[in-house]
Short mmCIF file of C-alpha atoms in Angstrom, two decimals:
data_model
loop_
_atom_site.label_atom_id
_atom_site.label_comp_id
_atom_site.label_asym_id
_atom_site.label_seq_id
_atom_site.Cartn_x
_atom_site.Cartn_y
_atom_site.Cartn_z
CA MET P 20 73.26 322.99 4.02
CA ALA P 21 69.13 323.01 2.66
CA ARG P 22 69.07 322.76 -0.61
CA GLN P 23 69.77 326.09 -2.40
CA PHE P 24 66.98 326.91 -5.05
CA PHE P 25 63.66 328.74 -6.31
CA SER P 26 61.14 327.03 -8.36
CA ALA P 27 57.94 328.68 -10.01
CA ARG P 28 54.98 326.71 -12.13
CA LEU P 29 52.27 327.95 -13.57
CA VAL P 30 48.76 326.30 -12.06
CA GLU P 31 45.64 328.12 -13.97
CA GLY P 32 47.92 331.13 -14.55
CA GLU P 33 48.68 331.40 -10.49
CA ALA P 34 52.66 331.30 -9.72
CA VAL P 35 53.31 328.13 -7.59
CA VAL P 36 56.82 328.43 -5.88
CA ASP P 37 58.85 326.80 -3.88
CA GLY P 38 62.40 327.66 -2.13
CA ALA P 39 64.46 330.70 -1.04
CA ALA P 40 62.29 333.56 -2.59
CA ARG P 41 65.72 335.32 -2.07
CA ILE P 42 69.11 334.38 -1.47
CA LEU P 43 72.76 335.68 -2.05
CA LEU P 44 74.83 333.22 -2.77
CA GLY P 45 79.05 333.69 -2.68
CA HIS P 46 80.66 337.37 -1.56
CA ARG P 47 81.06 340.54 -2.94
CA ILE P 48 83.62 342.91 -2.97
CA ASP P 49 82.91 346.89 -2.60
CA LEU P 50 84.48 348.79 -5.65
CA GLY P 51 83.85 352.44 -4.87
CA ALA P 52 80.40 353.62 -5.51
CA GLY P 53 78.70 353.18 -9.19
CA GLN P 54 80.73 349.92 -9.94
CA THR P 55 79.19 347.07 -9.82
CA PRO P 56 80.42 344.90 -7.06
CA GLY P 57 83.83 342.39 -7.23
CA GLY P 58 84.32 339.09 -5.66
CA ASN P 59 81.94 335.71 -7.02
CA TRP P 60 78.40 335.80 -6.31
CA ALA P 61 75.25 335.34 -7.73
CA GLU P 62 71.53 336.57 -6.29
CA TRP P 63 67.77 336.56 -6.65
CA HIS P 64 64.58 337.72 -5.26
CA TRP P 65 60.81 336.91 -5.82
CA ASP P 66 58.76 339.77 -5.06
CA GLY P 67 55.57 337.77 -5.13
CA ALA P 68 55.07 337.88 -9.28
CA SER P 69 58.35 338.06 -10.70
CA LEU P 70 61.82 337.28 -10.28
CA ALA P 71 64.89 338.73 -11.27
CA LEU P 72 68.15 337.40 -11.12
CA SER P 73 71.66 338.87 -11.41
CA ASN P 74 75.27 337.42 -10.82
CA ASP P 75 79.01 339.27 -10.76
CA ARG P 76 80.81 340.62 -13.80
CA TYR P 77 82.65 336.91 -14.73
CA ARG P 78 80.49 334.86 -13.25
CA GLY P 79 82.53 333.79 -10.83
CA TYR P 80 79.52 331.93 -8.93
CA PRO P 81 77.95 329.60 -10.87
CA VAL P 82 74.21 328.90 -11.43
CA TYR P 83 72.11 326.67 -13.14
CA TYR P 84 68.12 327.43 -14.28
CA ALA P 85 65.57 325.64 -16.36
CA SER P 86 63.10 327.27 -18.56
CA SER P 87 59.80 327.26 -20.11
CA ASP P 88 56.29 328.29 -20.76
CA SER P 89 55.03 327.27 -17.27
CA PHE P 90 58.18 326.30 -15.87
CA PHE P 91 61.04 328.05 -14.09
CA ALA P 92 64.11 327.11 -11.68
CA VAL P 93 67.31 327.90 -10.51
CA SER P 94 69.83 326.86 -8.19
CA PRO P 95 73.33 326.16 -7.80
CA SER P 96 73.60 322.94 -8.37
CA VAL P 97 72.19 320.79 -11.43
CA ASP P 98 71.55 317.91 -9.00
CA VAL P 99 68.64 319.79 -7.84
CA LEU P 100 66.91 320.92 -10.86
CA LEU P 101 66.74 317.56 -11.52
CA ASP P 102 65.22 316.50 -8.55
CA LEU P 103 62.74 318.95 -9.43
CA GLY P 104 61.75 317.65 -12.66
CA VAL P 105 63.83 319.30 -14.80
CA ASP P 106 64.03 316.87 -18.45
CA ARG P 107 67.23 314.94 -18.06
CA GLU P 108 67.59 314.98 -22.10
CA LEU P 109 71.57 314.87 -22.77
CA ASP P 110 72.91 317.65 -24.76
CA THR P 111 75.57 315.35 -26.82
CA ASP P 112 77.19 318.51 -29.19
CA ALA P 113 77.60 320.16 -25.48
CA ILE P 114 79.34 317.33 -24.10
CA ALA P 115 81.47 315.87 -27.16
CA ALA P 116 82.93 319.12 -26.69
CA PHE P 117 83.80 318.95 -23.01
CA LEU P 118 84.88 315.25 -23.87
CA THR P 119 87.54 317.14 -25.99
CA VAL P 120 88.72 320.34 -23.73
CA GLY P 121 87.62 319.47 -20.23
CA PHE P 122 84.85 322.62 -19.92
CA TYR P 123 81.61 323.63 -20.98
CA PRO P 124 81.42 326.20 -24.02
CA GLY P 125 78.78 329.37 -23.04
CA GLU P 126 75.89 328.34 -21.41
CA ASP P 127 75.85 324.76 -21.83
CA THR P 128 75.80 322.00 -19.74
CA ALA P 129 75.32 318.19 -20.00
CA PHE P 130 71.82 318.87 -19.93
CA LYS P 131 69.70 320.23 -23.27
CA ALA P 132 66.89 321.54 -20.75
CA ILE P 133 69.52 323.60 -18.63
CA LYS P 134 71.79 326.33 -19.10
CA ALA P 135 74.83 328.54 -16.96
CA MET P 136 73.59 331.60 -16.17
CA PRO P 137 75.88 333.97 -18.65
CA PRO P 138 78.38 336.49 -16.95
CA ALA P 139 77.42 339.69 -16.07
CA ALA P 140 73.67 339.03 -16.52
CA LYS P 141 70.14 340.28 -15.56
CA MET P 142 67.71 338.23 -15.81
CA SER P 143 64.02 338.35 -15.18
CA TRP P 144 61.00 335.61 -15.00
CA ARG P 145 57.38 336.35 -14.56
CA GLN P 146 54.45 334.56 -16.09
CA GLY P 147 56.22 331.83 -18.09
CA HIS P 148 58.23 334.52 -20.12
CA LEU P 149 62.00 335.02 -19.58
CA ASP P 150 64.19 337.74 -20.22
CA ILE P 151 68.35 338.16 -19.98
CA GLU P 152 70.37 340.83 -20.28
CA SER P 153 74.81 340.07 -20.14
CA ASP P 154 76.84 342.94 -20.39
CA THR P 155 79.66 340.47 -21.14
CA PRO P 156 83.13 342.53 -20.98
CA ARG P 157 85.31 342.50 -24.05
CA ARG P 158 88.93 342.24 -23.81
CA PRO P 159 90.40 344.97 -25.01
CA ASP P 160 93.37 345.61 -27.37
CA VAL P 161 97.36 344.16 -26.16
CA GLY P 162 99.67 346.58 -26.15
CA ALA P 163 101.79 346.46 -22.93
CA SER P 164 105.12 346.05 -22.80
CA ARG P 165 106.93 343.25 -20.29
CA ALA P 166 108.32 345.57 -18.21
CA GLU P 167 105.49 347.37 -17.68
CA ALA P 168 102.85 344.20 -17.32
CA VAL P 169 105.60 342.91 -14.39
CA GLY P 170 105.45 345.71 -12.70
CA ALA P 171 101.36 346.38 -12.80
CA LEU P 172 100.48 342.90 -12.34
CA ALA P 173 102.48 342.92 -9.21
CA GLU P 174 101.07 346.32 -8.05
CA LEU P 175 97.45 345.07 -8.89
CA THR P 176 97.73 341.28 -7.14
CA ARG P 177 98.99 343.82 -4.20
CA ALA P 178 96.08 346.07 -3.79
CA ALA P 179 93.69 343.51 -5.09
CA VAL P 180 95.04 340.99 -2.62
CA ARG P 181 94.34 344.04 0.14
CA ARG P 182 90.33 344.51 -0.90
CA SER P 183 89.70 340.92 0.07
CA ILE P 184 90.65 340.86 3.68
CA PRO P 185 88.15 341.17 5.68
CA ASP P 186 87.86 342.16 9.87
CA ASP P 187 88.14 338.33 10.59
CA PRO P 188 91.69 337.77 11.33
CA GLU P 189 91.00 333.56 11.27
CA TYR P 190 91.55 331.81 8.12
CA LEU P 191 92.60 329.05 6.67
CA MET P 192 94.67 328.75 3.35
CA PRO P 193 94.97 326.30 1.12
CA LEU P 194 98.80 326.39 -0.32
CA SER P 195 100.06 324.05 -3.18
CA GLY P 196 103.55 323.42 -4.76
CA GLY P 197 102.81 326.17 -7.85
CA ARG P 198 103.03 329.45 -7.65
CA ASP P 199 99.12 330.98 -7.47
CA SER P 200 98.73 330.47 -3.90
CA ARG P 201 102.25 331.18 -2.79
CA HIS P 202 102.03 334.73 -4.36
CA ILE P 203 98.76 335.43 -2.62
CA LEU P 204 100.32 334.19 0.11
CA LEU P 205 103.05 336.46 0.70
CA GLU P 206 100.69 339.66 -0.09
CA LEU P 207 98.39 338.36 2.78
CA LEU P 208 101.64 337.96 4.67
CA HIS P 209 102.92 341.43 3.83
CA ALA P 210 99.39 342.63 5.04
CA GLY P 211 99.62 341.54 7.99
CA HIS P 212 96.73 338.69 7.30
CA ARG P 213 98.64 335.30 8.75
CA PRO P 214 96.56 332.10 8.29
CA ALA P 215 96.10 330.10 10.76
CA ARG P 216 97.37 327.30 9.26
CA CYS P 217 98.26 326.40 5.43
CA LEU P 218 96.78 323.18 3.73
CA THR P 219 98.71 321.11 1.07
CA ALA P 220 96.62 318.55 -0.64
CA TYR P 221 98.26 314.99 -2.57
CA HIS P 222 96.27 314.60 -5.81
CA HIS P 223 95.77 311.04 -6.78
CA ALA P 224 98.32 308.89 -7.88
CA ASN P 225 97.83 308.75 -11.35
CA VAL P 226 97.95 312.93 -11.85
CA TRP P 227 100.98 314.96 -11.32
CA GLY P 228 101.30 316.43 -8.17
CA GLY P 229 103.82 315.89 -5.51
CA ASP P 230 102.99 319.25 -4.22
CA PRO P 231 103.38 319.24 -0.16
CA PRO P 232 107.36 319.28 0.48
CA TYR P 233 107.43 322.44 -1.65
CA ALA P 234 104.50 324.20 0.56
CA ALA P 235 105.89 322.71 3.60
CA ARG P 236 108.97 324.73 2.51
CA LEU P 237 107.77 327.90 1.85
CA CYS P 238 105.67 327.26 5.31
CA GLU P 239 109.15 326.70 6.75
CA LEU P 240 110.68 329.83 5.95
CA TYR P 241 107.72 331.67 7.19
CA ASP P 242 106.95 329.90 10.35
CA LEU P 243 103.65 329.03 9.30
CA GLU P 244 101.36 325.76 10.29
CA HIS P 245 101.03 323.23 7.63
CA THR P 246 98.99 320.45 7.26
CA ILE P 247 98.81 317.57 5.00
CA LEU P 248 96.09 316.21 3.21
CA GLU P 249 95.48 312.53 1.02
CA ALA P 250 93.38 312.31 -1.14
CA GLY P 251 90.37 309.43 -1.09
CA PRO P 252 90.28 306.38 -3.91
CA LEU P 253 90.13 307.74 -7.02
CA ILE P 254 86.81 306.74 -9.14
CA PRO P 255 84.52 307.47 -5.42
CA ASP P 256 86.25 310.44 -5.12
CA GLU P 257 85.35 311.70 -8.73
CA TRP P 258 82.17 310.19 -8.48
CA ARG P 259 81.36 312.82 -5.84
CA LYS P 260 83.30 316.01 -7.61
CA ASN P 261 81.16 315.24 -10.48
CA ARG P 262 78.24 315.93 -9.01
CA VAL P 263 79.28 318.41 -6.76
CA THR P 264 79.96 320.44 -9.81
CA SER P 265 77.16 320.15 -11.73
CA TYR P 266 78.94 317.42 -14.65
CA ALA P 267 81.28 320.70 -15.49
CA ALA P 268 84.42 319.73 -14.49
CA ASP P 269 87.35 316.90 -15.71
CA GLU P 270 89.59 317.63 -12.62
CA HIS P 271 89.40 318.99 -9.59
CA ALA P 272 88.81 315.52 -7.65
CA TRP P 273 91.96 315.76 -5.28
CA TYR P 274 90.13 318.72 -4.03
CA GLY P 275 87.64 316.88 -1.68
CA SER P 276 89.88 316.84 1.11
CA VAL P 277 90.63 319.89 1.08
CA ALA P 278 86.82 320.77 1.00
CA ALA P 279 86.52 318.58 3.68
CA ALA P 280 89.31 320.81 5.73
CA LEU P 281 87.47 324.15 4.93
CA ASN P 282 84.03 323.70 5.01
CA GLY P 283 83.01 324.25 8.93
CA HIS P 284 85.74 325.45 9.73
CA THR P 285 86.73 328.98 8.37
CA SER P 286 85.01 331.96 8.26
CA HIS P 287 87.25 333.01 4.93
CA THR P 288 90.09 331.51 2.75
CA TYR P 289 91.99 332.04 -0.83
CA ASP P 290 91.34 330.39 -3.99
CA GLY P 291 94.08 331.23 -6.73
CA LEU P 292 91.37 331.58 -9.71
CA ASN P 293 93.26 333.40 -13.17
CA GLY P 294 96.64 332.85 -11.92
CA SER P 295 96.65 330.15 -14.49
CA THR P 296 95.15 332.50 -17.16
CA ALA P 297 96.40 335.64 -16.53
CA PHE P 298 100.55 334.29 -15.79
CA VAL P 299 100.74 331.63 -17.68
CA ARG P 300 99.86 330.82 -21.28
CA GLU P 301 101.72 327.66 -22.43
CA TYR P 302 98.45 326.34 -23.22
CA PHE P 303 98.65 328.85 -26.58
CA THR P 304 100.74 326.95 -28.04
CA PRO P 305 102.69 328.88 -31.17
CA LYS P 306 100.66 326.43 -33.71
CA MET P 307 97.04 328.00 -32.21
CA GLN P 308 98.77 331.43 -32.03
CA ARG P 309 99.27 331.11 -36.03
CA LEU P 310 95.63 329.52 -35.93
CA ASP P 311 94.13 332.40 -34.09
CA ARG P 312 95.97 335.33 -35.25
CA GLU P 313 94.68 333.84 -39.18
CA ARG P 314 90.99 333.78 -38.26
CA ARG P 315 90.69 329.98 -38.93
CA TRP P 316 88.71 329.00 -36.57
CA ASP P 317 87.75 325.78 -38.19
CA ASP P 318 90.98 324.18 -37.43
CA LEU P 319 91.37 326.23 -34.19
CA ALA P 320 88.27 324.18 -33.77
CA ALA P 321 89.36 320.63 -34.84
CA ASN P 322 92.81 321.23 -33.25
CA MET P 323 91.90 321.55 -29.49
CA GLY P 324 92.06 318.74 -27.17
CA ARG P 325 94.54 315.82 -27.61
CA ARG P 326 94.33 312.55 -29.58
CA ALA P 327 95.89 309.27 -30.50
CA LYS P 328 96.18 308.05 -33.96
CA GLY P 329 94.14 311.02 -35.30
CA GLN P 330 90.99 310.17 -32.86
CA PRO P 331 90.45 312.28 -29.80
CA ARG P 332 91.27 310.25 -26.94
CA TYR P 333 88.31 309.83 -25.12
CA ALA P 334 87.73 307.66 -28.30
CA PRO P 335 88.11 304.35 -26.94
CA LEU P 336 85.36 305.20 -24.32
CA ILE P 337 82.71 305.27 -26.68
CA ALA P 338 79.71 302.86 -27.52
CA PRO P 339 79.95 302.29 -31.12
CA GLY P 340 76.11 303.65 -31.76
CA ALA P 341 77.41 306.82 -30.45
CA ARG P 342 80.61 307.30 -31.23
CA SER P 343 79.21 310.17 -34.42
CA ARG P 344 77.02 312.25 -31.33
CA LEU P 345 80.07 312.57 -29.13
CA GLY P 346 83.03 311.79 -31.98
CA ALA P 347 85.09 314.92 -33.03
CA ASP P 348 83.48 316.83 -35.54
CA ALA P 349 80.65 316.98 -33.12
CA ALA P 350 83.22 318.32 -30.63
CA SER P 351 84.42 320.93 -33.53
CA ALA P 352 81.28 322.34 -34.77
CA ARG P 353 80.23 323.56 -31.16
CA ILE P 354 83.77 324.73 -30.16
CA ARG P 355 83.54 326.89 -33.39
CA ARG P 356 80.46 328.20 -32.43
CA GLU P 357 81.41 329.18 -29.24
CA LEU P 358 84.64 330.69 -30.85
CA ASP P 359 82.55 332.68 -33.34
CA ARG P 360 81.26 335.15 -29.73
CA HIS P 361 84.81 336.21 -29.02
CA ALA P 362 85.71 336.48 -32.93
CA GLY P 363 85.74 340.35 -32.79
CA GLY P 364 88.07 340.92 -30.17
CA PRO P 365 92.20 340.18 -30.02
CA GLU P 366 92.75 336.66 -29.33
CA PRO P 367 89.89 334.61 -29.62
CA TYR P 368 90.95 332.12 -28.08
CA LEU P 369 92.08 333.20 -24.83
CA ALA P 370 89.20 334.35 -24.36
CA PHE P 371 87.13 331.17 -25.56
CA ARG P 372 89.60 329.74 -22.23
CA PHE P 373 89.07 332.24 -20.13
CA TRP P 374 85.06 332.46 -20.06
CA GLY P 375 85.33 328.56 -20.78
CA ARG P 376 87.84 326.92 -18.75
CA THR P 377 88.74 329.50 -15.55
CA VAL P 378 85.00 330.90 -15.04
CA ARG P 379 83.08 327.22 -16.00
CA GLU P 380 85.88 324.96 -14.10
CA LEU P 381 88.03 326.05 -12.25
CA ASN P 382 86.09 328.36 -10.43
CA LEU P 383 84.15 325.35 -8.31
CA THR P 384 86.84 324.68 -6.23
CA SER P 385 86.30 328.17 -5.22
CA THR P 386 82.63 327.72 -4.94
CA ALA P 387 80.04 324.40 -5.95
CA PHE P 388 83.41 322.99 -2.91
CA LEU P 389 83.15 325.41 -0.74
CA PRO P 390 78.97 326.58 0.29
CA ASP P 391 79.97 326.30 4.21
CA VAL P 392 82.93 328.68 3.84
CA PRO P 393 81.14 332.15 3.53
CA ALA P 394 84.01 333.62 1.21
CA ALA P 395 86.72 332.15 -0.65
CA TYR P 396 88.27 335.38 -2.16
CA THR P 397 89.62 335.02 -5.89
CA PRO P 398 92.38 338.64 -5.88
CA PHE P 399 93.37 337.20 -9.70
CA MET P 400 89.77 337.68 -10.58
CA ASP P 401 89.94 341.62 -9.39
CA PRO P 402 88.45 343.40 -12.80
CA GLU P 403 91.25 345.73 -12.78
CA LEU P 404 93.90 342.83 -13.06
CA VAL P 405 91.82 340.66 -15.74
CA GLU P 406 91.21 343.43 -17.45
CA PHE P 407 94.59 344.57 -17.31
CA ALA P 408 96.11 341.06 -18.05
CA TRP P 409 93.77 340.59 -21.39
CA THR P 410 96.59 343.83 -22.48
CA VAL P 411 99.72 341.80 -22.26
CA PRO P 412 100.54 339.90 -25.30
CA THR P 413 101.37 336.59 -25.39
CA GLU P 414 104.79 336.91 -26.90
CA HIS P 415 105.89 338.57 -23.21
CA VAL P 416 104.00 335.56 -21.03
CA ASP P 417 106.98 333.17 -21.15
CA GLU P 418 108.07 330.16 -18.42
CA HIS P 419 109.64 332.59 -16.16
CA PHE P 420 106.55 335.42 -16.56
CA HIS P 421 104.81 334.57 -13.42
CA ASP P 422 108.12 334.23 -11.64
CA ASP P 423 109.52 337.76 -12.19
CA VAL P 424 106.00 339.26 -11.29
CA ILE P 425 106.47 337.42 -7.72
CA GLY P 426 110.08 338.85 -7.95
CA VAL P 427 109.52 342.00 -8.09
CA TYR P 428 108.39 342.39 -4.68
CA TYR P 429 109.55 338.83 -2.87
CA PRO P 430 112.26 337.88 -4.79
CA GLU P 431 113.45 335.47 -1.75
CA ALA P 432 110.32 333.19 -2.55
CA ASN P 433 111.11 332.43 -6.05
CA ASP P 434 114.75 330.81 -4.06
CA ILE P 435 112.18 327.67 -3.03
CA PRO P 436 111.71 325.47 -6.30
CA TYR P 437 108.46 325.09 -7.30
CA ARG P 438 106.40 321.48 -7.64
CA PRO P 439 107.96 320.32 -11.21
CA ARG P 440 105.80 318.23 -13.93
CA PHE P 441 106.57 314.48 -13.80
CA GLU P 442 104.97 311.69 -14.87
CA PRO P 443 102.83 310.08 -12.13
CA THR P 444 103.72 306.27 -11.17
CA PRO P 445 100.62 305.19 -9.79
CA SER P 446 101.50 301.37 -7.96
CA ARG P 447 99.71 297.70 -8.89
CA THR P 448 97.38 298.68 -5.04
CA PHE P 449 96.44 301.79 -6.56
CA LEU P 450 95.39 300.59 -10.32
CA ARG P 451 93.93 297.35 -8.83
CA GLN P 452 91.58 299.46 -6.75
CA MET P 453 90.54 301.54 -9.52
CA ASN P 454 89.95 299.05 -11.76
CA ARG P 455 87.79 297.46 -9.38
CA HIS P 456 86.25 300.41 -8.81
CA LEU P 457 85.36 301.20 -12.17
CA LEU P 458 84.45 297.13 -12.65
CA GLN P 459 81.55 298.05 -9.80
CA ILE P 460 80.18 301.92 -11.71
CA LEU P 461 80.15 299.14 -14.76
CA ARG P 462 77.80 296.82 -13.86
CA ARG P 463 75.59 298.93 -11.86
CA HIS P 464 75.09 301.62 -13.28
CA SER P 465 75.56 301.77 -16.76
CA ASP P 466 73.92 300.33 -19.89
CA GLY P 467 76.22 300.86 -22.71
CA SER P 468 74.50 304.19 -24.25
CA LEU P 469 77.51 305.87 -23.83
CA VAL P 470 80.16 304.00 -22.80
CA ASP P 471 81.85 300.64 -25.04
CA ARG P 472 80.24 298.36 -22.34
CA GLY P 473 81.41 295.32 -22.96
CA THR P 474 84.86 296.34 -23.87
CA LEU P 475 85.41 298.22 -20.92
CA LEU P 476 84.06 295.68 -18.19
CA ARG P 477 86.94 293.11 -19.39
CA ARG P 478 89.33 295.95 -19.29
CA ALA P 479 88.20 296.57 -16.25
CA ALA P 480 88.18 293.40 -14.82
CA PHE P 481 91.53 292.01 -16.29
CA GLY P 482 92.88 295.43 -14.70
CA ALA P 483 91.57 294.94 -10.97
CA VAL P 484 93.79 291.07 -11.32
CA THR P 485 96.68 292.76 -13.00
CA GLY P 486 96.56 296.02 -11.51
CA ASP P 487 97.01 297.30 -15.11
CA SER P 488 96.98 300.74 -16.21
CA TRP P 489 95.07 301.39 -19.42
CA PHE P 490 92.50 303.41 -17.63
CA ALA P 491 94.63 305.48 -15.67
CA TRP P 492 96.13 307.44 -18.65
CA ALA P 493 94.40 310.20 -20.72
CA ARG P 494 91.76 311.18 -18.08
CA ARG P 495 90.14 307.70 -18.95
CA ALA P 496 89.40 307.06 -15.66
CA ALA P 497 87.85 310.38 -14.96
CA LEU P 498 85.88 310.11 -18.21
CA LEU P 499 83.98 307.06 -18.18
CA THR P 500 83.00 307.66 -13.97
CA TYR P 501 81.41 310.96 -16.15
CA LEU P 502 79.97 309.16 -18.42
CA VAL P 503 78.38 306.45 -16.78
CA GLN P 504 77.06 308.80 -14.41
CA LEU P 505 75.28 310.91 -17.39
CA GLU P 506 73.46 306.95 -18.21
CA SER P 507 72.77 306.23 -15.18
CA ILE P 508 70.64 309.82 -14.84
CA ALA P 509 69.31 309.97 -18.48
CA LEU P 510 67.43 306.42 -17.52
CA GLY P 511 66.23 308.17 -14.70
CA ASP P 512 68.39 305.96 -11.93
CA GLY P 513 70.47 308.65 -10.76
CA PRO P 514 71.66 311.16 -9.16
CA GLY P 515 72.68 308.79 -6.48
CA ASP P 516 75.47 307.89 -4.28
CA PHE P 517 78.83 305.88 -4.98
CA GLY P 518 78.49 302.60 -4.68
#
């Protein structure tokens, strides 16, 4: 696919432009007269004098931009913006927050000069002047009872899925061993829209997964064709994932095999984006709920992210000279500023998660990974469903909540177990390969400005021989790969392919 971008540079008062003058990314769903279209989409149009940009209600389709007095560029790919000459200075406060929670808050990226387009935005650039309007939807007050919530969400899911069914009957359906994709598939089958085939991928051996047996049982029950996909080597997959996702995700490396099976092979597909937010609140622990309710934002920010011996779990990766810039205090301060944006509504932490993790990270499997799939529908992002789910009090959303929603119409489907969480046990062969690849990237691409290069080289060399598992836990392998890529880019050597 050709690079998707637009750039304008002022030369003696005239705009010299390059790239696509008009583009629509993603897909739209007609929600009726006077309504902003649903779906995940973004568009821009250059009329010869000014550039107009807009996107969907929730920022479901990621787009990034860089702007100065004499230059503007926009693209769904940060790599493309870097190739256009955008400044590579790293935003260490934003990176510290990312290392802590796994996604970028607000409109941040890893680079100071590059920002994400905000939700429900209308932007314009003309003669070096950028205007931004963003009508971000606000969370309504909570209040639905549990019984009301279960019944309403079952009905809203059915309606959202039906709105997303196009005329083309042929499509491929990714199916995990969890609830979100199962729920969507059941509604598609009820509507008579059967997939040609379901696809299920194994995760990498250091990540809990094990989806295929559970997806296979569901496919057998409904007589569906089923293909099982294998993940590739971990570190090359992480490297590619970071580039594909514009350095905005600490997960999804396993999805590369699914994307390869979908791109260019189906006219549309489906993704369970927002299911883990609308139907699950396990991440909103009683302690976090109490801090949120008491509006103790500093304590709430400081309690985000997992820690070991009082330090962020990524701390052993960080170079001594970077520890203050990428430490817990820098992360907490940036997270606190983002919480302040949501403090006027109910449950600010849930708003922080939705506008951060859901629509800055989890949306990337249905967008950035699938440039050659015309439409990847996300029914749980339907506006009616999203905004009703926001009204459901957290105390109603227990471990059985989504099972009960599915069981309204499909009680038999809950008889097939869902994939359990379990501690993965990677083999020595996997661990040796992982360590060899980490050793390779540390030697070739790291200058030690962000990571503790000497210590980590010794660890990786030891693991390449022994199969040591130190890098396999606490996201260390993924975050080390990520930070080494950022080092390489900041030096001017990247972005480049793995090797």
